[in-house]
Each structure stands twice: as C-alpha cells, then as structure tokens.
CSV table of C-alpha atoms in Angstrom, one decimal:
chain,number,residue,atom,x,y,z
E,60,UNK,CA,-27.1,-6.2,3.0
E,61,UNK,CA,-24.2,-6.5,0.6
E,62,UNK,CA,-21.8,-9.4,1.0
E,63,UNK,CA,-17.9,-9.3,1.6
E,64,UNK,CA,-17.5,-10.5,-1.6
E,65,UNK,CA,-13.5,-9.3,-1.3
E,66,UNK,CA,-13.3,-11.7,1.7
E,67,UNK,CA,-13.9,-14.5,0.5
E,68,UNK,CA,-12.7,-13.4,-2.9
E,69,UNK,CA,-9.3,-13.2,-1.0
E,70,UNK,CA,-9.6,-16.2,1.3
E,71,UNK,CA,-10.5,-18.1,-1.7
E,72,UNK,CA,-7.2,-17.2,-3.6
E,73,UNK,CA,-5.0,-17.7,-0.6
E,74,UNK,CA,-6.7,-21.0,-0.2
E,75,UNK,CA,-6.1,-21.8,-3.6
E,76,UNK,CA,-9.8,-22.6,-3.8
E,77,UNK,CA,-11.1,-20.1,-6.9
E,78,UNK,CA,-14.7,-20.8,-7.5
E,79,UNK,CA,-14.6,-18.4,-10.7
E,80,UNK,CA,-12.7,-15.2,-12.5
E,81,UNK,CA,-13.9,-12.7,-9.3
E,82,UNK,CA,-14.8,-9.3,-11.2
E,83,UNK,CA,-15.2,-5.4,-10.5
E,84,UNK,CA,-18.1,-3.8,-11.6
E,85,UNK,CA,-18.3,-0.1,-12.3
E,86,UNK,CA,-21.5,1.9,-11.9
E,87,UNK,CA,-21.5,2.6,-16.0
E,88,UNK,CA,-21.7,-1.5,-15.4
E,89,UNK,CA,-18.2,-2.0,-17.1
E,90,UNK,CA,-17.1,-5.3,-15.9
E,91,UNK,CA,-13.2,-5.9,-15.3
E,92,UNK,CA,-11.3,-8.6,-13.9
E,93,UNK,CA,-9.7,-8.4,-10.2
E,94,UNK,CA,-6.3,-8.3,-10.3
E,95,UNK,CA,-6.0,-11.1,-7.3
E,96,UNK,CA,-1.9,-10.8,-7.5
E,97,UNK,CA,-1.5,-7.2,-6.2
E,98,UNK,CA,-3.2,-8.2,-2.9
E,99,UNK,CA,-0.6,-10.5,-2.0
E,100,UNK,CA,2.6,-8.9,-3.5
E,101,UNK,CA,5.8,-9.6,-1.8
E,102,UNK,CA,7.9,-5.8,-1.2
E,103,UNK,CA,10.1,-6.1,-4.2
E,104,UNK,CA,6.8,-6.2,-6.5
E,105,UNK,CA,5.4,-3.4,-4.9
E,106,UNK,CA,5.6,0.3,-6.9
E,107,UNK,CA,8.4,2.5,-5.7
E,108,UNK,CA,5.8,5.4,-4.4
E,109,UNK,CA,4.8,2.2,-1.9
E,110,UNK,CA,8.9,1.3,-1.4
E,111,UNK,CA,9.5,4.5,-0.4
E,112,UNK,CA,7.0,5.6,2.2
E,113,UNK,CA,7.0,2.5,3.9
E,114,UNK,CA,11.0,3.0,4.2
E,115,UNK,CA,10.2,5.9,6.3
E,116,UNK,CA,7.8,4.2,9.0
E,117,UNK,CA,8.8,4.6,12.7
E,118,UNK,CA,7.5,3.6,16.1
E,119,UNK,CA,4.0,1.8,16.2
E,120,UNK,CA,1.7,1.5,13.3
E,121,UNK,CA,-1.9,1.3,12.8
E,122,UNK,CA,-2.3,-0.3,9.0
E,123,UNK,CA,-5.6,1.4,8.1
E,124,UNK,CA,-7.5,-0.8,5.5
E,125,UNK,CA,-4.7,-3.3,5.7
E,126,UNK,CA,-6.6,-5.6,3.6
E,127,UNK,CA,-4.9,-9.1,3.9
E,128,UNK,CA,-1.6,-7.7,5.3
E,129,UNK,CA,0.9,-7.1,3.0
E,130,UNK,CA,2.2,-3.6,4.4
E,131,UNK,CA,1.6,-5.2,7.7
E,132,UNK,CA,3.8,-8.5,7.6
E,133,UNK,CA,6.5,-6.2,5.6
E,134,UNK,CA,6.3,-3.8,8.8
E,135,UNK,CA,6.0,-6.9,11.3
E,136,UNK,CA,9.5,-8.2,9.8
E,137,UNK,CA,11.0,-4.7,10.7
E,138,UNK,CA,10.1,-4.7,14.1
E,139,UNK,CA,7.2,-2.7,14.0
E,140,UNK,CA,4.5,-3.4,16.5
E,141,UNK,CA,1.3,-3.0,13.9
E,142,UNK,CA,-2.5,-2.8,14.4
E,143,UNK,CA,-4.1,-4.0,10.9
E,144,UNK,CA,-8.0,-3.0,10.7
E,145,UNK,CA,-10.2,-3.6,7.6
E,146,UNK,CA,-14.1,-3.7,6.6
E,147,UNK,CA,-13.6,-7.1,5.2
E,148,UNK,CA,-13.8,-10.3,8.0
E,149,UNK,CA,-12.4,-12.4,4.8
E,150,UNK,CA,-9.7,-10.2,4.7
E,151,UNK,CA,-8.4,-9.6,8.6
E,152,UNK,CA,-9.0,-13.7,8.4
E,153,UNK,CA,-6.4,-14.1,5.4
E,154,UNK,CA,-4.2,-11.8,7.3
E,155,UNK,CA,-3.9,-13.7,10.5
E,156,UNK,CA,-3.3,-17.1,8.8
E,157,UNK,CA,-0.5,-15.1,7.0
E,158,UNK,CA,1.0,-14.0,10.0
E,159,UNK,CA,-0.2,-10.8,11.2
E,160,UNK,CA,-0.2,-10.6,15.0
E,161,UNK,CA,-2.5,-7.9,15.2
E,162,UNK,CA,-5.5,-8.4,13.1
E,163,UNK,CA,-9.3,-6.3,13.6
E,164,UNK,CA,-12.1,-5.7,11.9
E,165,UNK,CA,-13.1,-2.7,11.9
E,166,UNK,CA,-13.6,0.9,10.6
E,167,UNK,CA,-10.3,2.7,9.4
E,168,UNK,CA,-12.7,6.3,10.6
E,169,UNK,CA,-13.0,4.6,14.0
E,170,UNK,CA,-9.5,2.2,14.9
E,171,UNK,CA,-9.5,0.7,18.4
E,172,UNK,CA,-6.9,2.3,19.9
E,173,UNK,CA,-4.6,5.3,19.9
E,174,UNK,CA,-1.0,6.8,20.2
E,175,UNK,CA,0.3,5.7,17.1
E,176,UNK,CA,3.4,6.7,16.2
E,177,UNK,CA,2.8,6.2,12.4
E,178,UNK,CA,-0.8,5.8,9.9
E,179,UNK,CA,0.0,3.8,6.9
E,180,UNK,CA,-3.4,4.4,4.7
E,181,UNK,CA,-1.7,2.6,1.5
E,182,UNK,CA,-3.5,1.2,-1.4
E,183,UNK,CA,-6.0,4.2,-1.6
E,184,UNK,CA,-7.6,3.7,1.7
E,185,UNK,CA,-7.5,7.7,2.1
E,186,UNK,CA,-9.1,8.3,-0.8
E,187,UNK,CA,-12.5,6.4,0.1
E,188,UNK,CA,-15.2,8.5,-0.6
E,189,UNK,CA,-16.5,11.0,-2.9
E,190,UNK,CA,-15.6,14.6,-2.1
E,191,UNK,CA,-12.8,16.5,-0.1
E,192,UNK,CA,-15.1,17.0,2.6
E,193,UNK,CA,-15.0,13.4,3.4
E,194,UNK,CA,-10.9,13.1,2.9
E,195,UNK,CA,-10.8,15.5,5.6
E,196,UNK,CA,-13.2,13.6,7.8
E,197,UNK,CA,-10.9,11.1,7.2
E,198,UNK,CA,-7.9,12.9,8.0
E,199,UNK,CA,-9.2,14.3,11.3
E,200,UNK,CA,-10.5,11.3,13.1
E,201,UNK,CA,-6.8,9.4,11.8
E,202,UNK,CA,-5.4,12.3,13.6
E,203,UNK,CA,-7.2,11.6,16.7
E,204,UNK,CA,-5.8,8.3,17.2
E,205,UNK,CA,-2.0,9.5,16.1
E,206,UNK,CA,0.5,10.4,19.0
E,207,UNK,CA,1.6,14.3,18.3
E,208,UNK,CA,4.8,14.6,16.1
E,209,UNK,CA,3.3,11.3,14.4
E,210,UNK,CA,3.2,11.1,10.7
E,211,UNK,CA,0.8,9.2,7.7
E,212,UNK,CA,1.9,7.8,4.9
E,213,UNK,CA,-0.5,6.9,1.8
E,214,UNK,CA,-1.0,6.9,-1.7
E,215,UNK,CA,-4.0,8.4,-3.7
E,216,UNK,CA,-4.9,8.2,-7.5
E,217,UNK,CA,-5.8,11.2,-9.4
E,218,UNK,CA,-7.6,12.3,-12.6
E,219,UNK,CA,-4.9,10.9,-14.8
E,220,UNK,CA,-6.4,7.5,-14.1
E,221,UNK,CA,-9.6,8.2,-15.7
E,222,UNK,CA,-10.5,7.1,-19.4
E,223,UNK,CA,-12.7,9.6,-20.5
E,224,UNK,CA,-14.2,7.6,-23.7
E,225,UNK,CA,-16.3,5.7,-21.0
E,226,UNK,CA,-17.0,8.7,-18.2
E,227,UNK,CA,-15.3,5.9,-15.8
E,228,UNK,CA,-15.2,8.8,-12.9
E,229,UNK,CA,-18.0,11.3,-11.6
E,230,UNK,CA,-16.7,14.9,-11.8
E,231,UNK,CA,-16.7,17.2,-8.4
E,232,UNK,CA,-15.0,20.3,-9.3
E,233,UNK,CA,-11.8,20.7,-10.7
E,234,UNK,CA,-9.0,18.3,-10.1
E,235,UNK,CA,-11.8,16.0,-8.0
E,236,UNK,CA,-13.8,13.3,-9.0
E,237,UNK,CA,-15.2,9.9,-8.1
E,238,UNK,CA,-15.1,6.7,-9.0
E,239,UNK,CA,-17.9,4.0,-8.1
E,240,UNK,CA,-17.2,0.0,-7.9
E,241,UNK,CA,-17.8,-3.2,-6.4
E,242,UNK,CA,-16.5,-6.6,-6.0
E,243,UNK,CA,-18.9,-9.6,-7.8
E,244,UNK,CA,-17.7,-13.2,-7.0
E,245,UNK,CA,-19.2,-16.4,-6.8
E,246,UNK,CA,-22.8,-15.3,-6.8
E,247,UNK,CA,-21.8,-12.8,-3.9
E,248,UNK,CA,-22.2,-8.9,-4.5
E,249,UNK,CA,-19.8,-6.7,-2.6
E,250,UNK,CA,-20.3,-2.7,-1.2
E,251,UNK,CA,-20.8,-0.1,-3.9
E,252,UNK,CA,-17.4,1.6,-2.9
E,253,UNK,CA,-16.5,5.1,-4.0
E,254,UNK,CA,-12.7,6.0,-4.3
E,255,UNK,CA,-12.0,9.7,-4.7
E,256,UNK,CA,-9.3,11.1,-7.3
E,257,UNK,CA,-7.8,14.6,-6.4
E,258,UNK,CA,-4.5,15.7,-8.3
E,259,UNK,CA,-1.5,16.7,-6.0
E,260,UNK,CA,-2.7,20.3,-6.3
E,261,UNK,CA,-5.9,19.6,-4.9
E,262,UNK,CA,-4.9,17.8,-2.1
E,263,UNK,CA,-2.7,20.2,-0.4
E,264,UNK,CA,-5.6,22.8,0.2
E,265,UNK,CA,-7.8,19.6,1.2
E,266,UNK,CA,-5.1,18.8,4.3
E,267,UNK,CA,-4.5,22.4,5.4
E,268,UNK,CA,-7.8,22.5,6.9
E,269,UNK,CA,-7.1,19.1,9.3
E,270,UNK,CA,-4.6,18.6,12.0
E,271,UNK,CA,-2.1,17.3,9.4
E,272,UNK,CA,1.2,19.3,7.4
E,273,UNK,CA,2.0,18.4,3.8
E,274,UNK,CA,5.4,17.2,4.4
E,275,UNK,CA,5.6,15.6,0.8
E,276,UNK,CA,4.2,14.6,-2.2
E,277,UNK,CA,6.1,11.8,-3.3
E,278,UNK,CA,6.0,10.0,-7.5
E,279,UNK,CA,4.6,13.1,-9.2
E,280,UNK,CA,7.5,13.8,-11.5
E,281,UNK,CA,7.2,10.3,-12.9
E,282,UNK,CA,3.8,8.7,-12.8
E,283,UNK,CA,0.9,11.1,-13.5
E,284,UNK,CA,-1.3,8.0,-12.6
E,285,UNK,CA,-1.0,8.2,-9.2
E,286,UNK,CA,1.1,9.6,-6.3
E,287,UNK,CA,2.1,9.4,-2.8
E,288,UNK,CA,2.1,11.5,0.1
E,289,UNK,CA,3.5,11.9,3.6
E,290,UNK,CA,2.0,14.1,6.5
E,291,UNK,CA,2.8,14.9,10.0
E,292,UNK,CA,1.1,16.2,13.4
E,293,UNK,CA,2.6,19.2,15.3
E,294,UNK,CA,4.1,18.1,18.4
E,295,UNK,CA,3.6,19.0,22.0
C-alpha cells in the first residue's frame, strides 16, 4: 500500500522538521525536487489565474483537494464558510493546525456533504486522471454536491507544459495527454498520481457533456503553460 509520503512531506516542512530534499519521481524515472514553498504561499505569491478566480467565490465552499489549506484559510478570512477535503491525512492535519475550521479526509469524487454554493478545484485537482472520460466523471459527481446556479473555479495545465526531449507526458489524442508522478520522501513512497493536460480547446467539448457551462476560460492570452477556468450549474 503506498505511503502518504506528501503528508508527512508537508507536516514535516510546516514543522520545520525536514528529514531530507523530498523528490517527484516521474514514470520515465526523472527525479525532481518538490517545490515545498508553493504549498504554503501566502495570496500575494499566488499566480494571477489563482487571484482571480478565487476573487469571484460566493456563498459556501467545498475546497476540493485543499491540500494543506491555502485557498481555504484565504477563503476563511473572507467569510466564507469552507469544507477542505484531501487524500492526504498529513495534509488535512497541517491544515487544521494552520487554522482551517473545516478539515476532512476524503475523496474530492465523493465530498461529505452538499449544497455548495461554490467548488474551488485549484492546484490541478480537476485534472487528476488520465483521459476526458475521467474529467467528466469528475465534473459530474462535483455537480451533485453543488446547489443549482452554483459555480467551479479551477485551474488545469495543458500540453504547453510538456518537454518533449524527455516524452515527460503520455499522449491521448489530440490536445490530451498524461502525466505520471509520485512523491518519494524519507524512505516513504507516495501514490503513482496521473494529472491530465487538455488545452483550452479541448476542454470545452469535455464540459458540454456534464451538468456544467463554460462560463470562462481565464490566463490563455498570456501563459500558454497553464490556464484557468470558471463553470456554472443551471438554476431551478
């Protein structure tokens, strides 16, 4: 059974207790070092694509793959009643000793509870996965939790991220690929993950077949790297 080697990769680094340089590992086996800052930005690091959308958050929030809470406290100090899920138990337990009030672990397919006004799915939670069949499994059961006339608000990476010289990403079809990683730290060996890469007009077809409208695509004219979106639910 893999470890939760990003728990206690984060837990370490909040604690200021590093045991060593934690690492990603691709599938080609290309090691890389974790960038341990990004996790634990304060707003005014954060990339405008991530500015933005969470400027336009209303109501209650469920932070889907909150990791250890930085979209979450930002939303907390707003007002914003928020439930924070992730995978990780290291992660949900760096959150709540960094103040989030509403912590779980959990799946971000399957959140307890339901009626949310807004779905923030930021740092490429909605892109886990390997094909646009599962971003729209994704899609629909985020749907099923999210009060009608609700919105989502994430950020996805596509194919401009890929460095062809080392076939880094697993091709689908065109505009779609994959990438494979995991975390390695401290003799523990995270979850292969797969994060899926779709450019912007690949992921408008993807959505039209969920409950969700393409209300904007946000960061394409100036980052071909990545880019953000925003969707909405019909109302009653």
């Amino acid at each position: 059974m893999p470890d939760d080697a990003f728990g206690q990769m984060v837990l370490d680094c909040h604690r200021d207790a590093l045991a060593e340089q934690p690492a990603y590992r691709r599938d080609d086996d290309t090691l890389t070092e974790a960038h341990l800052a990004g996790y634990f930005d304060a707003p005014s690091a954060w990339h405008p694509i991530e500015q933005r959308l969470l400027s336009e958050v209303t109501g209650r929030v469920l932070d889907a793959g909150c990791g250890v809470g930085r979209h979450t406290l930002a939303l907390q100090e707003r007002g914003h009643s928020v439930l924070a899920v992730d995978r990780s138990p290291g992660a949900v337990a760096v959150a709540r000793e960094r103040g989030v009030t509403h912590p779980v672990v959990g799946d971000l397919r399957r959140p307890p509870g339901d009626g949310f006004d807004t779905v923030v799915a930021l740092g490429k939670q909605l892109g886990l996965g390997t094909s646009l069949s599962d971003l729209r499994t994704t899609l629909t059961k985020l749907a099923t939790v999210t009060r009608p006339g609700g919105c989502l608000v994430a950020d996805m990476d596509t194919l401009d991220r890929v460095d062809p010289a080392t076939e880094a990403a697993h091709a689908v079809q065109p505009g779609v690929a994959y990438r494979t990683f995991r975390v390695e730290y401290d003799s523990l060996t995270g979850p292969w993950t797969d994060l899926l890469l779709v450019t912007p007009s690949g992921f408008r077809p993807a959505v039209s077949e969920t409950p969700w409208t393409v209300d904007a695509l946000v960061g394409t004219e100036t980052d071909g790297s990545a880019y953000g979106v925003r969707l909405s639910l019909p109302g009653q």
